Short mmCIF file of C-alpha atoms in Angstrom, two decimals:
data_model
loop_
_atom_site.label_atom_id
_atom_site.label_comp_id
_atom_site.label_asym_id
_atom_site.label_seq_id
_atom_site.Cartn_x
_atom_site.Cartn_y
_atom_site.Cartn_z
CA UNK B 205 -39.31 5.22 -68.70
CA UNK B 206 -36.75 7.98 -68.28
CA UNK B 207 -36.57 10.59 -65.57
CA UNK B 208 -36.90 14.17 -66.69
CA UNK B 209 -33.57 15.93 -67.02
CA UNK B 210 -32.62 17.39 -63.68
CA UNK B 211 -29.26 18.82 -62.76
CA UNK B 212 -29.86 17.77 -59.15
CA UNK B 213 -29.93 14.09 -60.04
CA UNK B 214 -26.74 12.32 -58.92
CA UNK B 215 -25.37 8.80 -58.91
CA UNK B 216 -25.68 7.42 -55.39
CA UNK B 217 -24.24 4.39 -53.64
CA UNK B 218 -27.19 3.26 -51.53
CA UNK B 219 -25.95 -0.05 -50.14
CA UNK B 220 -22.61 -1.81 -49.66
CA UNK B 221 -21.83 -5.44 -48.98
CA UNK B 222 -18.41 -6.87 -48.13
CA UNK B 223 -17.78 -10.59 -47.65
CA UNK B 224 -14.39 -11.78 -46.39
CA UNK B 225 -13.03 -15.12 -45.24
CA UNK B 226 -12.72 -15.42 -41.47
CA UNK B 227 -9.32 -16.97 -42.01
CA UNK B 228 -6.42 -14.52 -42.04
CA UNK B 229 -3.03 -15.94 -42.77
CA UNK B 230 -0.04 -14.41 -40.99
CA UNK B 231 2.52 -14.23 -43.78
CA UNK B 232 5.65 -14.86 -41.75
CA UNK B 233 4.05 -17.94 -40.16
CA UNK B 234 2.24 -19.36 -43.20
CA UNK B 235 4.30 -18.13 -46.13
CA UNK B 236 4.02 -21.49 -47.93
CA UNK B 237 0.24 -21.10 -48.12
CA UNK B 238 0.63 -17.89 -50.14
CA UNK B 239 3.46 -19.22 -52.30
CA UNK B 240 6.38 -17.19 -50.97
CA UNK B 241 9.52 -17.87 -48.96
CA UNK B 242 10.07 -16.97 -45.33
CA UNK B 243 12.58 -14.34 -46.42
CA UNK B 244 10.12 -12.73 -48.84
CA UNK B 245 7.39 -12.79 -46.20
CA UNK B 246 9.59 -10.81 -43.83
CA UNK B 247 10.44 -8.35 -46.61
CA UNK B 248 6.74 -7.89 -47.38
CA UNK B 249 6.08 -7.19 -43.71
CA UNK B 250 8.99 -4.85 -43.06
CA UNK B 251 9.17 -2.90 -46.32
CA UNK B 252 5.67 -3.18 -47.77
CA UNK B 253 3.66 -3.17 -44.55
CA UNK B 254 1.77 -6.40 -45.32
CA UNK B 255 1.27 -8.73 -42.35
CA UNK B 256 -1.91 -10.75 -42.91
CA UNK B 257 -4.06 -11.66 -45.90
CA UNK B 258 -7.61 -12.98 -46.40
CA UNK B 259 -7.53 -16.48 -47.88
CA UNK B 260 -10.45 -18.77 -48.59
CA UNK B 261 -9.65 -22.02 -46.71
CA UNK B 262 -8.80 -25.12 -48.73
CA UNK B 263 -11.91 -27.17 -49.34
CA UNK B 264 -14.29 -24.25 -48.84
CA UNK B 265 -16.58 -23.98 -51.89
CA UNK B 266 -15.95 -20.92 -54.02
CA UNK B 267 -19.68 -20.25 -54.06
CA UNK B 268 -19.73 -19.56 -50.31
CA UNK B 269 -17.59 -16.49 -50.97
CA UNK B 270 -18.80 -15.56 -54.45
CA UNK B 271 -22.60 -15.80 -54.18
CA UNK B 272 -23.61 -13.36 -51.40
CA UNK B 273 -25.08 -10.15 -52.80
CA UNK B 274 -25.90 -6.71 -51.42
CA UNK B 275 -29.47 -6.15 -50.27
CA UNK B 276 -31.47 -5.10 -53.33
CA UNK B 277 -34.42 -3.66 -51.41
CA UNK B 278 -34.47 0.12 -51.44
CA UNK B 279 -37.18 0.43 -48.82
CA UNK B 280 -39.42 2.12 -51.38
CA UNK B 281 -42.84 1.00 -52.60
CA UNK B 282 -41.94 1.31 -56.27
CA UNK B 283 -40.39 -1.68 -57.97
CA UNK B 284 -37.21 -1.04 -59.91
CA UNK B 285 -35.41 -2.94 -62.59
CA UNK B 286 -31.94 -3.86 -61.36
CA UNK B 287 -29.02 -4.21 -63.76
CA UNK B 288 -26.29 -6.59 -62.66
CA UNK B 289 -22.74 -5.62 -63.63
CA UNK B 290 -19.46 -7.27 -62.74
CA UNK B 291 -16.04 -5.66 -62.63
CA UNK B 292 -13.67 -8.22 -61.18
CA UNK B 293 -9.95 -8.33 -62.02
CA UNK B 294 -9.42 -12.08 -61.91
CA UNK B 295 -10.63 -14.07 -64.89
CA UNK B 296 -11.74 -17.04 -62.77
CA UNK B 297 -14.56 -16.81 -60.22
CA UNK B 298 -16.19 -20.24 -60.54
CA UNK B 299 -15.55 -23.71 -61.86
CA UNK B 300 -15.39 -24.08 -65.62
CA UNK B 301 -18.86 -24.09 -67.16
CA UNK B 302 -20.49 -22.20 -64.32
CA UNK B 303 -21.48 -18.53 -64.29
CA UNK B 304 -21.78 -16.49 -61.11
CA UNK B 305 -23.60 -13.73 -62.99
CA UNK B 306 -26.21 -16.02 -64.52
CA UNK B 307 -26.81 -17.68 -61.16
CA UNK B 308 -27.22 -14.35 -59.37
CA UNK B 309 -29.48 -12.99 -62.11
CA UNK B 310 -31.71 -16.07 -61.90
CA UNK B 311 -31.90 -16.08 -58.09
CA UNK B 312 -32.53 -12.35 -57.68
CA UNK B 313 -34.42 -11.60 -60.92
CA UNK B 314 -31.75 -9.24 -62.25
CA UNK B 315 -30.78 -8.08 -65.73
CA UNK B 316 -27.25 -9.40 -66.32
CA UNK B 317 -25.00 -7.15 -68.40
CA UNK B 318 -21.92 -9.35 -68.28
CA UNK B 319 -18.42 -9.26 -66.84
CA UNK B 320 -15.95 -6.45 -67.49
CA UNK B 321 -12.40 -7.09 -66.31
CA UNK B 322 -10.50 -5.54 -69.22
CA UNK B 323 -9.50 -2.61 -67.03
CA UNK B 324 -7.96 -4.85 -64.36
CA UNK B 325 -7.96 -3.20 -60.91
CA UNK B 326 -9.61 -0.11 -62.41
CA UNK B 327 -12.59 -2.09 -63.74
CA UNK B 328 -14.85 -0.93 -60.90
CA UNK B 329 -14.04 2.70 -61.68
CA UNK B 330 -14.90 2.00 -65.32
CA UNK B 331 -18.31 0.64 -64.33
CA UNK B 332 -18.97 3.69 -62.14
CA UNK B 333 -17.94 5.91 -65.03
CA UNK B 334 -20.30 4.17 -67.48
CA UNK B 335 -23.25 4.32 -65.07
CA UNK B 336 -22.60 7.97 -64.21
CA UNK B 337 -22.57 8.82 -67.93
CA UNK B 338 -25.88 7.07 -68.60
CA UNK B 339 -29.12 9.03 -68.56
CA UNK B 340 -30.91 8.83 -65.19
CA UNK B 341 -33.47 6.06 -65.30
CA UNK B 342 -36.05 4.41 -63.06
CA UNK B 343 -33.75 1.50 -62.30
CA UNK B 344 -31.10 0.45 -59.86
CA UNK B 345 -27.66 -0.92 -60.56
CA UNK B 346 -25.78 -3.65 -58.79
CA UNK B 347 -22.02 -4.03 -59.25
CA UNK B 348 -20.80 -7.42 -58.04
CA UNK B 349 -17.09 -8.26 -57.72
CA UNK B 350 -15.78 -11.63 -56.68
CA UNK B 351 -12.02 -11.94 -56.44
CA UNK B 352 -10.07 -15.16 -55.93
CA UNK B 353 -6.31 -15.51 -56.23
CA UNK B 354 -6.46 -18.94 -57.84
CA UNK B 355 -2.79 -19.33 -58.75
CA UNK B 356 0.68 -18.48 -57.50
CA UNK B 357 0.97 -15.75 -60.11
CA UNK B 358 -2.28 -14.20 -58.90
CA UNK B 359 -1.39 -14.46 -55.19
CA UNK B 360 2.00 -12.74 -55.40
CA UNK B 361 2.65 -9.81 -57.73
CA UNK B 362 6.35 -9.16 -58.44
CA UNK B 363 7.10 -9.42 -54.72
CA UNK B 364 5.31 -6.10 -54.16
CA UNK B 365 1.91 -7.22 -52.92
CA UNK B 366 -0.11 -10.22 -51.77
CA UNK B 367 -3.62 -10.76 -53.11
CA UNK B 368 -6.52 -11.49 -50.78
CA UNK B 369 -9.82 -13.28 -51.49
CA UNK B 370 -13.09 -11.36 -51.12
CA UNK B 371 -16.49 -10.51 -52.53
CA UNK B 372 -18.11 -7.08 -52.64
CA UNK B 373 -21.23 -5.59 -54.16
CA UNK B 374 -22.78 -2.14 -54.45
CA UNK B 375 -26.35 -1.04 -55.08
CA UNK B 376 -26.59 2.29 -56.89
CA UNK B 377 -29.27 4.58 -58.25
CA UNK B 378 -29.76 7.95 -59.88
CA UNK B 379 -31.52 10.13 -57.34
CA UNK B 380 -31.96 13.70 -56.10
CA UNK B 381 -31.32 12.48 -52.54
CA UNK B 382 -27.98 10.66 -52.70
CA UNK B 383 -26.45 8.82 -49.78
CA UNK B 384 -22.86 8.36 -50.94
CA UNK B 385 -22.68 10.56 -54.01
CA UNK B 386 -20.30 9.60 -56.81
CA UNK B 387 -19.25 13.18 -57.49
CA UNK B 388 -16.69 12.39 -60.16
CA UNK B 389 -14.85 9.55 -61.86
CA UNK B 390 -11.76 9.83 -64.04
CA UNK B 391 -9.83 7.16 -65.91
CA UNK B 392 -6.36 7.55 -67.36
CA UNK B 393 -4.52 5.11 -69.63
CA UNK B 394 -0.79 5.09 -70.28
CA UNK B 395 -0.68 2.76 -73.27
CA UNK B 396 3.10 2.40 -73.15
CA UNK B 397 2.53 -0.21 -70.45
CA UNK B 398 -0.31 -2.15 -72.05
CA UNK B 399 1.51 -5.48 -71.60
CA UNK B 400 1.17 -5.15 -67.83
CA UNK B 401 2.82 -7.91 -65.79
CA UNK B 402 4.03 -9.51 -69.04
CA UNK B 403 6.18 -6.51 -69.88
CA UNK B 404 9.96 -6.80 -69.79
CA UNK B 405 12.27 -5.27 -67.19
CA UNK B 406 12.70 -2.08 -69.21
CA UNK B 407 8.93 -1.54 -69.32
CA UNK B 408 8.65 -2.28 -65.60
CA UNK B 409 11.33 0.29 -64.79
CA UNK B 410 9.66 2.88 -67.02
CA UNK B 411 6.28 2.17 -65.39
CA UNK B 412 7.76 2.77 -61.94
CA UNK B 413 9.45 5.96 -63.12
CA UNK B 414 6.14 7.28 -64.49
CA UNK B 415 3.88 5.93 -61.75
CA UNK B 416 3.81 9.11 -59.67
CA UNK B 417 3.09 11.32 -62.67
CA UNK B 418 0.24 9.08 -63.83
CA UNK B 419 -1.28 8.95 -60.35
CA UNK B 420 -1.06 12.72 -59.99
CA UNK B 421 -2.80 13.18 -63.32
CA UNK B 422 -5.75 10.91 -62.58
CA UNK B 423 -6.16 12.30 -59.05
CA UNK B 424 -6.19 15.95 -60.09
CA UNK B 425 -8.54 15.34 -63.02
CA UNK B 426 -11.01 13.60 -60.69
CA UNK B 427 -10.75 16.51 -58.24
CA UNK B 428 -11.28 19.05 -61.03
CA UNK B 429 -14.38 17.21 -62.24
CA UNK B 430 -15.82 17.27 -58.73
CA UNK B 431 -14.94 20.94 -58.27
CA UNK B 432 -12.90 20.34 -55.13
CA UNK B 433 -9.27 20.53 -54.12
CA UNK B 434 -7.07 17.96 -52.43
CA UNK B 435 -7.26 19.95 -49.19
CA UNK B 436 -11.03 19.35 -49.16
CA UNK B 437 -10.60 15.57 -49.14
CA UNK B 438 -11.03 14.07 -45.68
CA UNK B 439 -9.46 10.68 -46.43
CA UNK B 440 -7.76 8.91 -49.31
CA UNK B 441 -8.93 5.36 -50.01
CA UNK B 442 -6.01 3.51 -51.63
CA UNK B 443 -5.72 0.32 -53.56
CA UNK B 444 -4.09 -1.90 -50.96
CA UNK B 445 -1.00 -2.89 -52.88
CA UNK B 446 1.62 -1.85 -50.29
CA UNK B 447 2.31 0.99 -47.87
CA UNK B 448 5.68 1.95 -49.36
CA UNK B 449 4.29 3.25 -52.65
CA UNK B 450 1.53 5.17 -50.87
CA UNK B 451 3.92 6.88 -48.49
CA UNK B 452 5.93 8.15 -51.45
CA UNK B 453 2.75 9.25 -53.20
CA UNK B 454 1.44 11.10 -50.14
CA UNK B 455 4.77 12.91 -49.84
CA UNK B 456 4.67 13.96 -53.49
CA UNK B 457 1.05 15.17 -53.11
CA UNK B 458 1.90 16.97 -49.84
CA UNK B 459 -0.83 15.00 -48.07
CA UNK B 460 -0.28 13.94 -44.44
CA UNK B 461 -0.15 10.17 -44.09
CA UNK B 462 -2.80 10.49 -41.36
CA UNK B 463 -5.34 11.21 -44.12
CA UNK B 464 -4.52 7.95 -45.88
CA UNK B 465 -6.86 5.12 -44.83
CA UNK B 466 -4.10 2.55 -44.92
CA UNK B 467 -4.94 0.04 -42.20
CA UNK B 468 -6.27 -2.56 -44.64
CA UNK B 469 -2.96 -2.71 -46.49
CA UNK B 470 -1.55 -4.38 -43.40
CA UNK B 471 -4.44 -6.71 -42.66
CA UNK B 472 -6.44 -7.53 -45.82
CA UNK B 473 -4.06 -7.99 -48.70
CA UNK B 474 -4.65 -6.41 -52.10
CA UNK B 475 -8.14 -7.58 -53.10
CA UNK B 476 -7.98 -6.29 -56.67
CA UNK B 477 -11.14 -4.33 -57.61
CA UNK B 478 -12.60 -4.92 -54.16
CA UNK B 479 -10.09 -2.67 -52.39
CA UNK B 480 -12.19 0.45 -52.96
CA UNK B 481 -15.40 -1.10 -51.65
CA UNK B 482 -13.70 -2.73 -48.64
CA UNK B 483 -11.98 0.53 -47.74
CA UNK B 484 -15.17 2.56 -48.24
CA UNK B 485 -17.14 0.17 -46.03
CA UNK B 486 -14.53 0.21 -43.26
CA UNK B 487 -13.96 3.98 -43.53
CA UNK B 488 -17.69 4.63 -43.17
CA UNK B 489 -17.70 2.52 -40.02
CA UNK B 490 -14.62 4.34 -38.71
CA UNK B 491 -15.29 7.99 -39.53
CA UNK B 492 -19.07 8.51 -39.50
CA UNK B 493 -20.66 9.76 -36.30
CA UNK B 494 -24.38 9.39 -35.73
CA UNK B 495 -24.47 12.37 -33.37
CA UNK B 496 -22.74 14.52 -36.01
CA UNK B 497 -23.80 13.04 -39.35
CA UNK B 498 -22.56 14.34 -42.70
CA UNK B 499 -24.81 16.59 -44.77
CA UNK B 500 -24.90 17.97 -48.30
CA UNK B 501 -23.40 21.19 -46.97
CA UNK B 502 -20.75 19.38 -44.93
CA UNK B 503 -20.13 15.95 -46.49
CA UNK B 504 -17.59 13.37 -45.44
CA UNK B 505 -15.42 13.31 -48.57
CA UNK B 506 -13.28 10.43 -49.81
CA UNK B 507 -10.95 10.19 -52.76
CA UNK B 508 -10.57 6.60 -53.98
CA UNK B 509 -7.62 5.80 -56.24
CA UNK B 510 -6.41 2.67 -58.01
CA UNK B 511 -3.82 1.56 -60.54
CA UNK B 512 -4.31 -1.47 -62.75
CA UNK B 513 -1.95 -3.65 -64.72
CA UNK B 514 -1.52 -2.37 -68.26
CA UNK B 515 -1.02 1.30 -67.40
CA UNK B 516 -4.58 1.88 -66.19
CA UNK B 517 -5.38 4.42 -63.48
CA UNK B 518 -8.65 5.48 -61.89
CA UNK B 519 -9.86 7.93 -59.26
CA UNK B 520 -13.24 9.02 -57.97
CA UNK B 521 -14.56 11.50 -55.43
CA UNK B 522 -17.19 10.09 -53.06
CA UNK B 523 -19.25 12.46 -50.91
CA UNK B 524 -21.07 10.90 -47.96
CA UNK B 525 -24.16 13.10 -47.66
CA UNK B 526 -26.65 11.14 -45.57
CA UNK B 527 -26.44 8.05 -43.42
CA UNK B 528 -30.18 7.42 -43.06
CA UNK B 529 -31.11 4.46 -45.21
CA UNK B 530 -27.50 3.71 -46.17
CA UNK B 531 -26.79 0.01 -45.74
CA UNK B 532 -23.26 -1.11 -44.94
CA UNK B 533 -23.34 -4.90 -44.70
CA UNK B 534 -20.23 -6.85 -43.73
CA UNK B 535 -19.95 -10.62 -43.37
CA UNK B 536 -17.25 -13.17 -42.60
CA UNK B 537 -17.44 -16.76 -43.83
#
């Protein structure tokens, strides 16, 4: 059954869940555990701003991190179908022969729509884009992302970032009373760099030379779609690759670094697709005030941005409109 067409219907993030390992490795003290040298660990700290990273302890079952899911109850009397979507970057989330999605669908009575990681660290933005383009329906959506750096190549990326382990999930709906409104999503592909981390040195240099231009393009298109300007953004939510690249980008955008929510770059590691959800969860906890809550007329506005291997870029504008009923669940294991 479809809702009647209504221009006031928006895609809303109604609940957020973030699960992180309790264990944080200090890179300069435990560099062997993240497959880098002491020298590289000090470089990552001094130049890239990365000090600690979330790592699932050895011997801890993957399922303890991968299986938790956002609360699916909307607090309403009406039952809703819930579609389960996944948008993780890493290709491995469970032991061979097992399926996290099938297990979650069976446990929670969900409709599994499969895994989509073709867009790498922009895969979550792609899922948001597909849901926002779909006709409003009497159903909810759950996007589940489990990210594990299961190899040396996944843990360290070209000496520029360190990958952290995490699990996030979102519950979304089409509604005329949004909580965190997905006001726009834009994806941009620069196909010259489709080989990603397997590209040669010439491609890598060209990617770096064009990085700022590509980021500017995806950011401004997302802003245009939302009908806002960069000056109307309260905080930028980055992908947590390193602080150096974001400082350069803020300078080129003429955005004060104080508006960049960068603290998780230092403490979390780059958690692939989960960066946006982790940063959104922590930013909500940091910037929302119950005695002065956001409203539709005066929302708390975030711009989330990510770049993925293979020349993929994504940005979305998120307007926090109401806190009542918004669930922001955070757990450590």
